[in-house]
């Protein structure tokens, strides 16, 4: 790494750190953390534990999601003054459901060189061990905490034909699984917990089985990635058939709404009358909405 005298801007390194097992840090990450002038941390105390473990003495400063704008300006000055900066988050890859986006964006706008130092990230580890298709996936970050918002969000994702990947808090996993069964139907899924740590567990099965299992374990702990297989095309033989079904469904839903049913009940009743599963009905409505907005 080139050390500057101040006439050239420094480089911003985005450094991935372990998600549990400290052996997962790469030799390149360790070298960069040792050689930069400053390490910008989400939480300096958390990162200090990692640095102490590897005997790294580099100066740390903090950046926070809540004052990331000011932090970005401060880090920008350091970089423009020729300092090389490594950015880390508490665990895994910065910017992946973690702060850092503003800092990187501001650096790019100022013409600073940005270099990724790849390494662990929980959703990739979970995906590759889940047994679910990995050729196409949709990483959706954290699910909303409130039930209504969570269900609405799942409805928005119902038509996606790629494995859905979420981060979820342990005290909400049972509720998330049960909402997922209702909204998406009984798809194949996996719950990856405490990856790379002593109590690592990857539970695989359909959503109903997993919902039952996690509703029984009252105090699920640890960090969790939830994976759900994508929507399948098999329920409908052709595009024409799908469009006909969705037109019939939408007509019937509108009629029931005019008769006074709220939209959720109307959809449920219309789906039942037309012999559709609720998840299929959701998918048809979402697909129709998407076609209209195109
Ligand atoms: N930047 C991190 C990454 O690259 O994965 C993610 C940070 S996000 C604030 C923290 C969430 O990631 C946790 O709530 C959990 O959903 C997931 N996560 C992090 N470490 C994990 C692990 N060891 N096992 C399972 N999930 C993990």
PDB file of C-alpha atoms and ligand atoms in Angstrom:
ATOM      1  CA  UNK A   1       0.000   0.000   0.000  1.00  0.00           C
ATOM      2  CA  UNK A   2       1.250   3.414  -0.982  1.00  0.00           C
ATOM      3  CA  UNK A   3       1.539   5.933   1.893  1.00  0.00           C
ATOM      4  CA  UNK A   4       0.894   9.469   0.784  1.00  0.00           C
ATOM      5  CA  UNK A   5       2.646  12.678   1.621  1.00  0.00           C
ATOM      6  CA  UNK A   6      -0.636  14.567   1.328  1.00  0.00           C
ATOM      7  CA  UNK A   7      -0.552  15.717  -2.282  1.00  0.00           C
ATOM      8  CA  UNK A   8      -2.466  12.637  -3.501  1.00  0.00           C
ATOM      9  CA  UNK A   9      -5.827  11.530  -2.075  1.00  0.00           C
ATOM     10  CA  UNK A  10      -5.910   8.334  -0.024  1.00  0.00           C
ATOM     11  CA  UNK A  11      -7.842   5.156  -0.854  1.00  0.00           C
ATOM     12  CA  UNK A  12     -11.033   3.979   0.817  1.00  0.00           C
ATOM     13  CA  UNK A  13     -10.992   0.220   1.501  1.00  0.00           C
ATOM     14  CA  UNK A  14     -14.298  -1.513   2.330  1.00  0.00           C
ATOM     15  CA  UNK A  15     -13.185  -4.423   4.483  1.00  0.00           C
ATOM     16  CA  UNK A  16     -15.332  -7.460   5.321  1.00  0.00           C
ATOM     17  CA  UNK A  17     -14.792  -8.912   8.799  1.00  0.00           C
ATOM     18  CA  UNK A  18     -16.014 -12.218  10.353  1.00  0.00           C
ATOM     19  CA  UNK A  19     -19.693 -12.910  11.151  1.00  0.00           C
ATOM     20  CA  UNK A  20     -18.685 -15.056  14.134  1.00  0.00           C
ATOM     21  CA  UNK A  21     -15.623 -17.218  13.581  1.00  0.00           C
ATOM     22  CA  UNK A  22     -12.491 -15.048  13.668  1.00  0.00           C
ATOM     23  CA  UNK A  23     -10.658 -17.496  11.388  1.00  0.00           C
ATOM     24  CA  UNK A  24     -12.808 -16.199   8.543  1.00  0.00           C
ATOM     25  CA  UNK A  25     -10.868 -12.951   8.165  1.00  0.00           C
ATOM     26  CA  UNK A  26      -8.681 -12.951   5.058  1.00  0.00           C
ATOM     27  CA  UNK A  27      -4.900 -12.305   5.082  1.00  0.00           C
ATOM     28  CA  UNK A  28      -5.550  -9.382   2.733  1.00  0.00           C
ATOM     29  CA  UNK A  29      -8.073  -7.836   5.144  1.00  0.00           C
ATOM     30  CA  UNK A  30      -5.566  -8.143   7.998  1.00  0.00           C
ATOM     31  CA  UNK A  31      -2.826  -6.508   5.932  1.00  0.00           C
ATOM     32  CA  UNK A  32      -5.061  -3.613   4.916  1.00  0.00           C
ATOM     33  CA  UNK A  33      -6.267  -3.072   8.495  1.00  0.00           C
ATOM     34  CA  UNK A  34      -2.632  -3.000   9.622  1.00  0.00           C
ATOM     35  CA  UNK A  35      -1.371  -0.684   6.887  1.00  0.00           C
ATOM     36  CA  UNK A  36      -4.059   2.027   6.627  1.00  0.00           C
ATOM     37  CA  UNK A  37      -3.729   5.199   8.700  1.00  0.00           C
ATOM     38  CA  UNK A  38      -7.314   5.046  10.027  1.00  0.00           C
ATOM     39  CA  UNK A  39     -10.021   2.387  10.483  1.00  0.00           C
ATOM     40  CA  UNK A  40     -13.536   3.831  10.328  1.00  0.00           C
ATOM     41  CA  UNK A  41     -15.798   1.639  12.496  1.00  0.00           C
ATOM     42  CA  UNK A  42     -19.510   1.307  13.081  1.00  0.00           C
ATOM     43  CA  UNK A  43     -18.654   0.773  16.768  1.00  0.00           C
ATOM     44  CA  UNK A  44     -15.009   1.264  17.779  1.00  0.00           C
ATOM     45  CA  UNK A  45     -15.333  -0.951  20.883  1.00  0.00           C
ATOM     46  CA  UNK A  46     -16.623  -3.920  18.852  1.00  0.00           C
ATOM     47  CA  UNK A  47     -13.894  -3.547  16.229  1.00  0.00           C
ATOM     48  CA  UNK A  48     -11.205  -3.079  18.915  1.00  0.00           C
ATOM     49  CA  UNK A  49     -11.916  -6.646  20.125  1.00  0.00           C
ATOM     50  CA  UNK A  50     -11.158  -7.959  16.620  1.00  0.00           C
ATOM     51  CA  UNK A  51      -8.071  -5.747  16.230  1.00  0.00           C
ATOM     52  CA  UNK A  52      -6.689  -6.758  19.649  1.00  0.00           C
ATOM     53  CA  UNK A  53      -7.115 -10.422  18.724  1.00  0.00           C
ATOM     54  CA  UNK A  54      -4.840  -9.890  15.716  1.00  0.00           C
ATOM     55  CA  UNK A  55      -2.483  -7.430  17.457  1.00  0.00           C
ATOM     56  CA  UNK A  56      -3.444  -4.547  15.162  1.00  0.00           C
ATOM     57  CA  UNK A  57      -2.822  -1.101  16.623  1.00  0.00           C
ATOM     58  CA  UNK A  58      -4.196   1.138  13.854  1.00  0.00           C
ATOM     59  CA  UNK A  59      -6.135   4.256  14.971  1.00  0.00           C
ATOM     60  CA  UNK A  60      -9.927   3.831  14.933  1.00  0.00           C
ATOM     61  CA  UNK A  61     -12.681   6.412  14.518  1.00  0.00           C
ATOM     62  CA  UNK A  62     -16.409   5.866  14.452  1.00  0.00           C
ATOM     63  CA  UNK A  63     -19.070   6.504  11.849  1.00  0.00           C
ATOM     64  CA  UNK A  64     -22.748   5.941  12.592  1.00  0.00           C
ATOM     65  CA  UNK A  65     -25.804   5.481  10.507  1.00  0.00           C
ATOM     66  CA  UNK A  66     -27.439   8.404  12.336  1.00  0.00           C
ATOM     67  CA  UNK A  67     -24.670  10.871  11.593  1.00  0.00           C
ATOM     68  CA  UNK A  68     -23.288   9.182   8.509  1.00  0.00           C
ATOM     69  CA  UNK A  69     -23.617  12.422   6.521  1.00  0.00           C
ATOM     70  CA  UNK A  70     -21.223  14.241   8.876  1.00  0.00           C
ATOM     71  CA  UNK A  71     -19.011  11.165   9.138  1.00  0.00           C
ATOM     72  CA  UNK A  72     -18.819  11.010   5.347  1.00  0.00           C
ATOM     73  CA  UNK A  73     -17.655  14.640   5.299  1.00  0.00           C
ATOM     74  CA  UNK A  74     -15.043  13.941   8.014  1.00  0.00           C
ATOM     75  CA  UNK A  75     -13.747  10.814   6.287  1.00  0.00           C
ATOM     76  CA  UNK A  76     -13.759  12.704   2.977  1.00  0.00           C
ATOM     77  CA  UNK A  77     -11.379  15.274   4.474  1.00  0.00           C
ATOM     78  CA  UNK A  78      -9.044  12.546   5.740  1.00  0.00           C
ATOM     79  CA  UNK A  79      -9.037  10.843   2.334  1.00  0.00           C
ATOM     80  CA  UNK A  80      -8.542  14.102   0.452  1.00  0.00           C
ATOM     81  CA  UNK A  81      -5.681  14.879   2.841  1.00  0.00           C
ATOM     82  CA  UNK A  82      -3.935  11.716   1.634  1.00  0.00           C
ATOM     83  CA  UNK A  83      -4.871   9.259   4.414  1.00  0.00           C
ATOM     84  CA  UNK A  84      -5.771   5.687   3.500  1.00  0.00           C
ATOM     85  CA  UNK A  85      -8.951   4.632   5.319  1.00  0.00           C
ATOM     86  CA  UNK A  86     -10.422   1.147   5.919  1.00  0.00           C
ATOM     87  CA  UNK A  87     -14.136   1.018   6.621  1.00  0.00           C
ATOM     88  CA  UNK A  88     -15.523  -1.907   8.637  1.00  0.00           C
ATOM     89  CA  UNK A  89     -18.899  -2.686  10.200  1.00  0.00           C
ATOM     90  CA  UNK A  90     -19.558  -4.643  13.396  1.00  0.00           C
ATOM     91  CA  UNK A  91     -19.649  -7.916  11.445  1.00  0.00           C
ATOM     92  CA  UNK A  92     -19.609  -9.116   7.867  1.00  0.00           C
ATOM     93  CA  UNK A  93     -19.542  -6.814   4.880  1.00  0.00           C
ATOM     94  CA  UNK A  94     -20.161  -3.077   5.407  1.00  0.00           C
ATOM     95  CA  UNK A  95     -23.215  -1.689   3.519  1.00  0.00           C
ATOM     96  CA  UNK A  96     -24.969  -5.101   3.566  1.00  0.00           C
ATOM     97  CA  UNK A  97     -27.843  -4.224   5.943  1.00  0.00           C
ATOM     98  CA  UNK A  98     -25.214  -2.055   7.601  1.00  0.00           C
ATOM     99  CA  UNK A  99     -24.199   1.594   7.292  1.00  0.00           C
ATOM    100  CA  UNK A 100     -21.536   2.829   4.902  1.00  0.00           C
ATOM    101  CA  UNK A 101     -23.455   3.689   1.738  1.00  0.00           C
ATOM    102  CA  UNK A 102     -23.194   7.473   2.196  1.00  0.00           C
ATOM    103  CA  UNK A 103     -19.485   7.271   2.933  1.00  0.00           C
ATOM    104  CA  UNK A 104     -18.812   5.238  -0.206  1.00  0.00           C
ATOM    105  CA  UNK A 105     -21.047   7.424  -2.315  1.00  0.00           C
ATOM    106  CA  UNK A 106     -19.426  10.631  -1.102  1.00  0.00           C
ATOM    107  CA  UNK A 107     -15.959   9.161  -1.737  1.00  0.00           C
ATOM    108  CA  UNK A 108     -16.909   8.223  -5.311  1.00  0.00           C
ATOM    109  CA  UNK A 109     -18.337  11.727  -5.902  1.00  0.00           C
ATOM    110  CA  UNK A 110     -15.033  13.225  -4.729  1.00  0.00           C
ATOM    111  CA  UNK A 111     -13.032  11.029  -7.088  1.00  0.00           C
ATOM    112  CA  UNK A 112     -11.541   8.887  -4.290  1.00  0.00           C
ATOM    113  CA  UNK A 113     -10.476   5.353  -5.251  1.00  0.00           C
ATOM    114  CA  UNK A 114     -12.729   2.785  -3.544  1.00  0.00           C
ATOM    115  CA  UNK A 115     -11.372  -0.764  -3.142  1.00  0.00           C
ATOM    116  CA  UNK A 116     -13.503  -3.665  -1.821  1.00  0.00           C
ATOM    117  CA  UNK A 117     -11.776  -6.289   0.328  1.00  0.00           C
ATOM    118  CA  UNK A 118     -14.304  -9.162   0.080  1.00  0.00           C
ATOM    119  CA  UNK A 119     -14.998 -11.663   2.833  1.00  0.00           C
ATOM    120  CA  UNK A 120     -17.851 -12.999   4.961  1.00  0.00           C
ATOM    121  CA  UNK A 121     -21.457 -11.942   4.590  1.00  0.00           C
ATOM    122  CA  UNK A 122     -24.212 -13.868   6.328  1.00  0.00           C
ATOM    123  CA  UNK A 123     -26.685 -14.131   3.445  1.00  0.00           C
ATOM    124  CA  UNK A 124     -24.210 -15.734   1.026  1.00  0.00           C
ATOM    125  CA  UNK A 125     -23.087 -18.298   3.623  1.00  0.00           C
ATOM    126  CA  UNK A 126     -26.749 -19.087   4.351  1.00  0.00           C
ATOM    127  CA  UNK A 127     -27.756 -19.303   0.694  1.00  0.00           C
ATOM    128  CA  UNK A 128     -25.040 -21.730  -0.360  1.00  0.00           C
ATOM    129  CA  UNK A 129     -25.804 -24.135   2.500  1.00  0.00           C
ATOM    130  CA  UNK A 130     -29.601 -23.832   2.349  1.00  0.00           C
ATOM    131  CA  UNK A 131     -30.198 -26.340  -0.436  1.00  0.00           C
ATOM    132  CA  UNK A 132     -32.417 -23.776  -2.201  1.00  0.00           C
ATOM    133  CA  UNK A 133     -31.697 -22.610  -5.765  1.00  0.00           C
ATOM    134  CA  UNK A 134     -28.794 -20.182  -5.805  1.00  0.00           C
ATOM    135  CA  UNK A 135     -28.739 -19.375  -9.534  1.00  0.00           C
ATOM    136  CA  UNK A 136     -31.091 -16.460  -8.900  1.00  0.00           C
ATOM    137  CA  UNK A 137     -31.852 -14.923  -5.523  1.00  0.00           C
ATOM    138  CA  UNK A 138     -33.386 -11.744  -4.152  1.00  0.00           C
ATOM    139  CA  UNK A 139     -31.759 -10.361  -1.015  1.00  0.00           C
ATOM    140  CA  UNK A 140     -34.456  -8.347   0.745  1.00  0.00           C
ATOM    141  CA  UNK A 141     -32.580  -7.331   3.915  1.00  0.00           C
ATOM    142  CA  UNK A 142     -34.594  -7.138   7.154  1.00  0.00           C
ATOM    143  CA  UNK A 143     -38.329  -7.853   7.058  1.00  0.00           C
ATOM    144  CA  UNK A 144     -40.476  -5.075   8.590  1.00  0.00           C
ATOM    145  CA  UNK A 145     -41.001  -5.578  12.327  1.00  0.00           C
ATOM    146  CA  UNK A 146     -44.751  -4.880  12.361  1.00  0.00           C
ATOM    147  CA  UNK A 147     -47.072  -7.675  11.215  1.00  0.00           C
ATOM    148  CA  UNK A 148     -49.116  -5.596   8.747  1.00  0.00           C
ATOM    149  CA  UNK A 149     -46.072  -4.128   7.058  1.00  0.00           C
ATOM    150  CA  UNK A 150     -44.368  -7.525   7.000  1.00  0.00           C
ATOM    151  CA  UNK A 151     -47.328  -9.190   5.290  1.00  0.00           C
ATOM    152  CA  UNK A 152     -47.652  -6.365   2.781  1.00  0.00           C
ATOM    153  CA  UNK A 153     -43.932  -6.636   2.008  1.00  0.00           C
ATOM    154  CA  UNK A 154     -44.194 -10.412   1.521  1.00  0.00           C
ATOM    155  CA  UNK A 155     -47.139  -9.820  -0.822  1.00  0.00           C
ATOM    156  CA  UNK A 156     -44.957  -7.462  -2.879  1.00  0.00           C
ATOM    157  CA  UNK A 157     -42.337 -10.203  -3.202  1.00  0.00           C
ATOM    158  CA  UNK A 158     -44.784 -13.065  -3.843  1.00  0.00           C
ATOM    159  CA  UNK A 159     -44.356 -13.164  -7.624  1.00  0.00           C
ATOM    160  CA  UNK A 160     -40.547 -13.212  -7.658  1.00  0.00           C
ATOM    161  CA  UNK A 161     -39.208 -16.434  -9.188  1.00  0.00           C
ATOM    162  CA  UNK A 162     -35.914 -16.411  -7.307  1.00  0.00           C
ATOM    163  CA  UNK A 163     -34.945 -17.569  -3.816  1.00  0.00           C
ATOM    164  CA  UNK A 164     -35.948 -14.886  -1.304  1.00  0.00           C
ATOM    165  CA  UNK A 165     -33.355 -14.093   1.380  1.00  0.00           C
ATOM    166  CA  UNK A 166     -34.083 -12.091   4.546  1.00  0.00           C
ATOM    167  CA  UNK A 167     -32.341 -11.110   7.752  1.00  0.00           C
ATOM    168  CA  UNK A 168     -34.606 -11.622  10.759  1.00  0.00           C
ATOM    169  CA  UNK A 169     -34.444 -11.083  14.513  1.00  0.00           C
ATOM    170  CA  UNK A 170     -34.738 -14.254  16.646  1.00  0.00           C
ATOM    171  CA  UNK A 171     -37.816 -13.055  18.565  1.00  0.00           C
ATOM    172  CA  UNK A 172     -39.683 -12.483  15.278  1.00  0.00           C
ATOM    173  CA  UNK A 173     -38.737 -15.618  13.331  1.00  0.00           C
ATOM    174  CA  UNK A 174     -41.840 -17.615  14.371  1.00  0.00           C
ATOM    175  CA  UNK A 175     -44.186 -14.772  13.353  1.00  0.00           C
ATOM    176  CA  UNK A 176     -42.293 -14.208  10.086  1.00  0.00           C
ATOM    177  CA  UNK A 177     -42.548 -17.902   9.159  1.00  0.00           C
ATOM    178  CA  UNK A 178     -46.237 -18.027   9.935  1.00  0.00           C
ATOM    179  CA  UNK A 179     -46.930 -14.872   7.880  1.00  0.00           C
ATOM    180  CA  UNK A 180     -44.855 -16.328   5.051  1.00  0.00           C
ATOM    181  CA  UNK A 181     -47.005 -19.499   4.935  1.00  0.00           C
ATOM    182  CA  UNK A 182     -50.168 -17.388   4.783  1.00  0.00           C
ATOM    183  CA  UNK A 183     -48.945 -15.008   2.115  1.00  0.00           C
ATOM    184  CA  UNK A 184     -46.658 -17.184  -0.030  1.00  0.00           C
ATOM    185  CA  UNK A 185     -48.097 -20.658   0.471  1.00  0.00           C
ATOM    186  CA  UNK A 186     -46.214 -23.665   1.805  1.00  0.00           C
ATOM    187  CA  UNK A 187     -42.886 -23.211  -0.010  1.00  0.00           C
ATOM    188  CA  UNK A 188     -39.540 -24.851   0.732  1.00  0.00           C
ATOM    189  CA  UNK A 189     -37.430 -22.753   3.095  1.00  0.00           C
ATOM    190  CA  UNK A 190     -34.453 -22.696   5.444  1.00  0.00           C
ATOM    191  CA  UNK A 191     -33.553 -20.918   8.669  1.00  0.00           C
ATOM    192  CA  UNK A 192     -29.788 -20.437   9.084  1.00  0.00           C
ATOM    193  CA  UNK A 193     -28.861 -19.522  12.639  1.00  0.00           C
ATOM    194  CA  UNK A 194     -25.553 -18.544  14.245  1.00  0.00           C
ATOM    195  CA  UNK A 195     -23.512 -19.245  11.122  1.00  0.00           C
ATOM    196  CA  UNK A 196     -19.805 -19.929  11.704  1.00  0.00           C
ATOM    197  CA  UNK A 197     -20.385 -19.953  15.504  1.00  0.00           C
ATOM    198  CA  UNK A 198     -20.494 -22.811  18.033  1.00  0.00           C
ATOM    199  CA  UNK A 199     -24.288 -23.206  17.864  1.00  0.00           C
ATOM    200  CA  UNK A 200     -24.547 -23.041  14.068  1.00  0.00           C
ATOM    201  CA  UNK A 201     -27.805 -24.591  12.864  1.00  0.00           C
ATOM    202  CA  UNK A 202     -29.426 -24.794   9.438  1.00  0.00           C
ATOM    203  CA  UNK A 203     -33.050 -25.912   9.639  1.00  0.00           C
ATOM    204  CA  UNK A 204     -34.530 -26.966   6.291  1.00  0.00           C
ATOM    205  CA  UNK A 205     -38.103 -27.902   5.415  1.00  0.00           C
ATOM    206  CA  UNK A 206     -41.297 -26.369   4.169  1.00  0.00           C
ATOM    207  CA  UNK A 207     -42.601 -23.132   5.689  1.00  0.00           C
ATOM    208  CA  UNK A 208     -45.330 -24.882   7.649  1.00  0.00           C
ATOM    209  CA  UNK A 209     -42.885 -27.333   9.255  1.00  0.00           C
ATOM    210  CA  UNK A 210     -40.464 -24.545  10.096  1.00  0.00           C
ATOM    211  CA  UNK A 211     -43.239 -22.308  11.463  1.00  0.00           C
ATOM    212  CA  UNK A 212     -44.322 -25.147  13.753  1.00  0.00           C
ATOM    213  CA  UNK A 213     -40.790 -25.890  14.851  1.00  0.00           C
ATOM    214  CA  UNK A 214     -39.895 -22.269  15.664  1.00  0.00           C
ATOM    215  CA  UNK A 215     -43.232 -21.546  17.350  1.00  0.00           C
ATOM    216  CA  UNK A 216     -42.442 -24.380  19.756  1.00  0.00           C
ATOM    217  CA  UNK A 217     -38.962 -23.145  20.673  1.00  0.00           C
ATOM    218  CA  UNK A 218     -40.064 -20.246  22.863  1.00  0.00           C
ATOM    219  CA  UNK A 219     -36.767 -18.453  23.130  1.00  0.00           C
ATOM    220  CA  UNK A 220     -34.967 -18.682  19.804  1.00  0.00           C
ATOM    221  CA  UNK A 221     -31.647 -16.924  20.130  1.00  0.00           C
ATOM    222  CA  UNK A 222     -28.870 -15.773  17.902  1.00  0.00           C
ATOM    223  CA  UNK A 223     -28.584 -14.252  14.477  1.00  0.00           C
ATOM    224  CA  UNK A 224     -30.789 -15.552  11.690  1.00  0.00           C
ATOM    225  CA  UNK A 225     -31.051 -15.641   7.908  1.00  0.00           C
ATOM    226  CA  UNK A 226     -34.412 -16.772   6.507  1.00  0.00           C
ATOM    227  CA  UNK A 227     -34.519 -18.203   2.977  1.00  0.00           C
ATOM    228  CA  UNK A 228     -37.668 -19.052   1.020  1.00  0.00           C
ATOM    229  CA  UNK A 229     -37.877 -20.632  -2.434  1.00  0.00           C
ATOM    230  CA  UNK A 230     -39.160 -18.379  -5.197  1.00  0.00           C
ATOM    231  CA  UNK A 231     -42.576 -18.447  -6.865  1.00  0.00           C
ATOM    232  CA  UNK A 232     -43.062 -21.348  -9.241  1.00  0.00           C
ATOM    233  CA  UNK A 233     -44.668 -21.117 -12.667  1.00  0.00           C
ATOM    234  CA  UNK A 234     -46.091 -24.627 -12.433  1.00  0.00           C
ATOM    235  CA  UNK A 235     -49.478 -23.557 -11.060  1.00  0.00           C
ATOM    236  CA  UNK A 236     -50.300 -22.011 -14.420  1.00  0.00           C
ATOM    237  CA  UNK A 237     -49.806 -23.716 -17.737  1.00  0.00           C
ATOM    238  CA  UNK A 238     -49.590 -20.701 -19.977  1.00  0.00           C
ATOM    239  CA  UNK A 239     -49.443 -16.941 -19.866  1.00  0.00           C
ATOM    240  CA  UNK A 240     -52.897 -16.831 -21.457  1.00  0.00           C
ATOM    241  CA  UNK A 241     -54.350 -19.030 -18.743  1.00  0.00           C
ATOM    242  CA  UNK A 242     -52.698 -16.895 -16.077  1.00  0.00           C
ATOM    243  CA  UNK A 243     -54.111 -13.688 -17.519  1.00  0.00           C
ATOM    244  CA  UNK A 244     -57.587 -15.180 -17.723  1.00  0.00           C
ATOM    245  CA  UNK A 245     -57.380 -16.306 -14.087  1.00  0.00           C
ATOM    246  CA  UNK A 246     -56.182 -12.915 -12.948  1.00  0.00           C
ATOM    247  CA  UNK A 247     -58.949 -11.092 -14.845  1.00  0.00           C
ATOM    248  CA  UNK A 248     -61.592 -13.365 -13.313  1.00  0.00           C
ATOM    249  CA  UNK A 249     -60.045 -12.926  -9.877  1.00  0.00           C
ATOM    250  CA  UNK A 250     -59.825  -9.157 -10.099  1.00  0.00           C
ATOM    251  CA  UNK A 251     -63.431  -8.863 -11.336  1.00  0.00           C
ATOM    252  CA  UNK A 252     -64.671 -11.019  -8.483  1.00  0.00           C
ATOM    253  CA  UNK A 253     -62.584  -9.142  -5.864  1.00  0.00           C
ATOM    254  CA  UNK A 254     -63.985  -5.795  -7.086  1.00  0.00           C
ATOM    255  CA  UNK A 255     -67.537  -7.141  -6.953  1.00  0.00           C
ATOM    256  CA  UNK A 256     -67.073  -8.407  -3.380  1.00  0.00           C
ATOM    257  CA  UNK A 257     -65.533  -5.078  -2.338  1.00  0.00           C
ATOM    258  CA  UNK A 258     -68.557  -3.277  -3.794  1.00  0.00           C
ATOM    259  CA  UNK A 259     -70.710  -5.636  -1.685  1.00  0.00           C
ATOM    260  CA  UNK A 260     -68.909  -4.304   1.402  1.00  0.00           C
ATOM    261  CA  UNK A 261     -66.063  -6.791   2.085  1.00  0.00           C
ATOM    262  CA  UNK A 262     -62.655  -5.342   2.930  1.00  0.00           C
ATOM    263  CA  UNK A 263     -59.962  -6.075   0.345  1.00  0.00           C
ATOM    264  CA  UNK A 264     -58.278  -8.839   2.323  1.00  0.00           C
ATOM    265  CA  UNK A 265     -61.495 -10.787   2.885  1.00  0.00           C
ATOM    266  CA  UNK A 266     -62.583 -10.170  -0.692  1.00  0.00           C
ATOM    267  CA  UNK A 267     -59.355 -11.688  -2.001  1.00  0.00           C
ATOM    268  CA  UNK A 268     -59.650 -14.670   0.326  1.00  0.00           C
ATOM    269  CA  UNK A 269     -63.243 -15.369  -0.684  1.00  0.00           C
ATOM    270  CA  UNK A 270     -62.623 -14.847  -4.424  1.00  0.00           C
ATOM    271  CA  UNK A 271     -59.599 -17.158  -4.307  1.00  0.00           C
ATOM    272  CA  UNK A 272     -61.656 -19.864  -2.632  1.00  0.00           C
ATOM    273  CA  UNK A 273     -64.505 -19.528  -5.161  1.00  0.00           C
ATOM    274  CA  UNK A 274     -62.103 -19.809  -8.101  1.00  0.00           C
ATOM    275  CA  UNK A 275     -60.251 -22.757  -6.582  1.00  0.00           C
ATOM    276  CA  UNK A 276     -56.995 -20.827  -6.156  1.00  0.00           C
ATOM    277  CA  UNK A 277     -54.622 -21.014  -3.231  1.00  0.00           C
ATOM    278  CA  UNK A 278     -54.283 -17.705  -1.404  1.00  0.00           C
ATOM    279  CA  UNK A 279     -50.634 -17.415  -2.368  1.00  0.00           C
ATOM    280  CA  UNK A 280     -51.495 -17.945  -6.039  1.00  0.00           C
ATOM    281  CA  UNK A 281     -54.209 -15.303  -5.777  1.00  0.00           C
ATOM    282  CA  UNK A 282     -51.733 -12.829  -4.247  1.00  0.00           C
ATOM    283  CA  UNK A 283     -49.288 -13.565  -7.034  1.00  0.00           C
ATOM    284  CA  UNK A 284     -51.902 -12.967  -9.711  1.00  0.00           C
ATOM    285  CA  UNK A 285     -52.935  -9.637  -8.204  1.00  0.00           C
ATOM    286  CA  UNK A 286     -49.312  -8.499  -7.818  1.00  0.00           C
ATOM    287  CA  UNK A 287     -48.431  -9.591 -11.360  1.00  0.00           C
ATOM    288  CA  UNK A 288     -51.459  -7.721 -12.691  1.00  0.00           C
ATOM    289  CA  UNK A 289     -50.461  -4.580 -10.739  1.00  0.00           C
ATOM    290  CA  UNK A 290     -46.932  -4.836 -12.150  1.00  0.00           C
ATOM    291  CA  UNK A 291     -48.231  -5.206 -15.717  1.00  0.00           C
ATOM    292  CA  UNK A 292     -50.362  -2.068 -15.225  1.00  0.00           C
ATOM    293  CA  UNK A 293     -47.502  -0.002 -13.836  1.00  0.00           C
ATOM    294  CA  UNK A 294     -45.159  -0.903 -16.711  1.00  0.00           C
TER     295      UNK A 294
HETATM  296  N1  LIG B   1     -23.158  -6.810   7.335  1.00  0.00           N
HETATM  297  C1  LIG B   1     -23.632  -8.079   7.799  1.00  0.00           C
HETATM  298  C2  LIG B   1     -23.423  -9.127   6.704  1.00  0.00           C
HETATM  299  O1  LIG B   1     -22.579  -8.891   5.829  1.00  0.00           O
HETATM  300  O2  LIG B   1     -24.070 -10.171   6.721  1.00  0.00           O
HETATM  301  C3  LIG B   1     -25.074  -8.022   8.244  1.00  0.00           C
HETATM  302  C4  LIG B   1     -25.318  -7.016   9.333  1.00  0.00           C
HETATM  303  S1  LIG B   1     -26.972  -6.981   9.868  1.00  0.00           S
HETATM  304  C5  LIG B   1     -26.974  -5.559  10.910  1.00  0.00           C
HETATM  305  C6  LIG B   1     -27.043  -8.250  11.070  1.00  0.00           C
HETATM  306  C7  LIG B   1     -27.951  -9.404  10.626  1.00  0.00           C
HETATM  307  O3  LIG B   1     -27.236 -10.266   9.738  1.00  0.00           O
HETATM  308  C8  LIG B   1     -28.379 -10.295  11.766  1.00  0.00           C
HETATM  309  O4  LIG B   1     -29.527  -9.780  12.440  1.00  0.00           O
HETATM  310  C9  LIG B   1     -28.681 -11.605  11.051  1.00  0.00           C
HETATM  311  O5  LIG B   1     -29.943 -11.548  10.432  1.00  0.00           O
HETATM  312  C10 LIG B   1     -27.578 -11.608   9.977  1.00  0.00           C
HETATM  313  N2  LIG B   1     -26.385 -12.287  10.496  1.00  0.00           N
HETATM  314  C11 LIG B   1     -25.219 -11.720  10.851  1.00  0.00           C
HETATM  315  N3  LIG B   1     -24.354 -12.659  11.301  1.00  0.00           N
HETATM  316  C12 LIG B   1     -25.005 -13.842  11.224  1.00  0.00           C
HETATM  317  C13 LIG B   1     -24.654 -15.186  11.550  1.00  0.00           C
HETATM  318  N4  LIG B   1     -23.468 -15.480  12.071  1.00  0.00           N
HETATM  319  N5  LIG B   1     -25.575 -16.152  11.342  1.00  0.00           N
HETATM  320  C14 LIG B   1     -26.788 -15.862  10.824  1.00  0.00           C
HETATM  321  N6  LIG B   1     -27.173 -14.619  10.507  1.00  0.00           N
HETATM  322  C15 LIG B   1     -26.296 -13.618  10.701  1.00  0.00           C
END
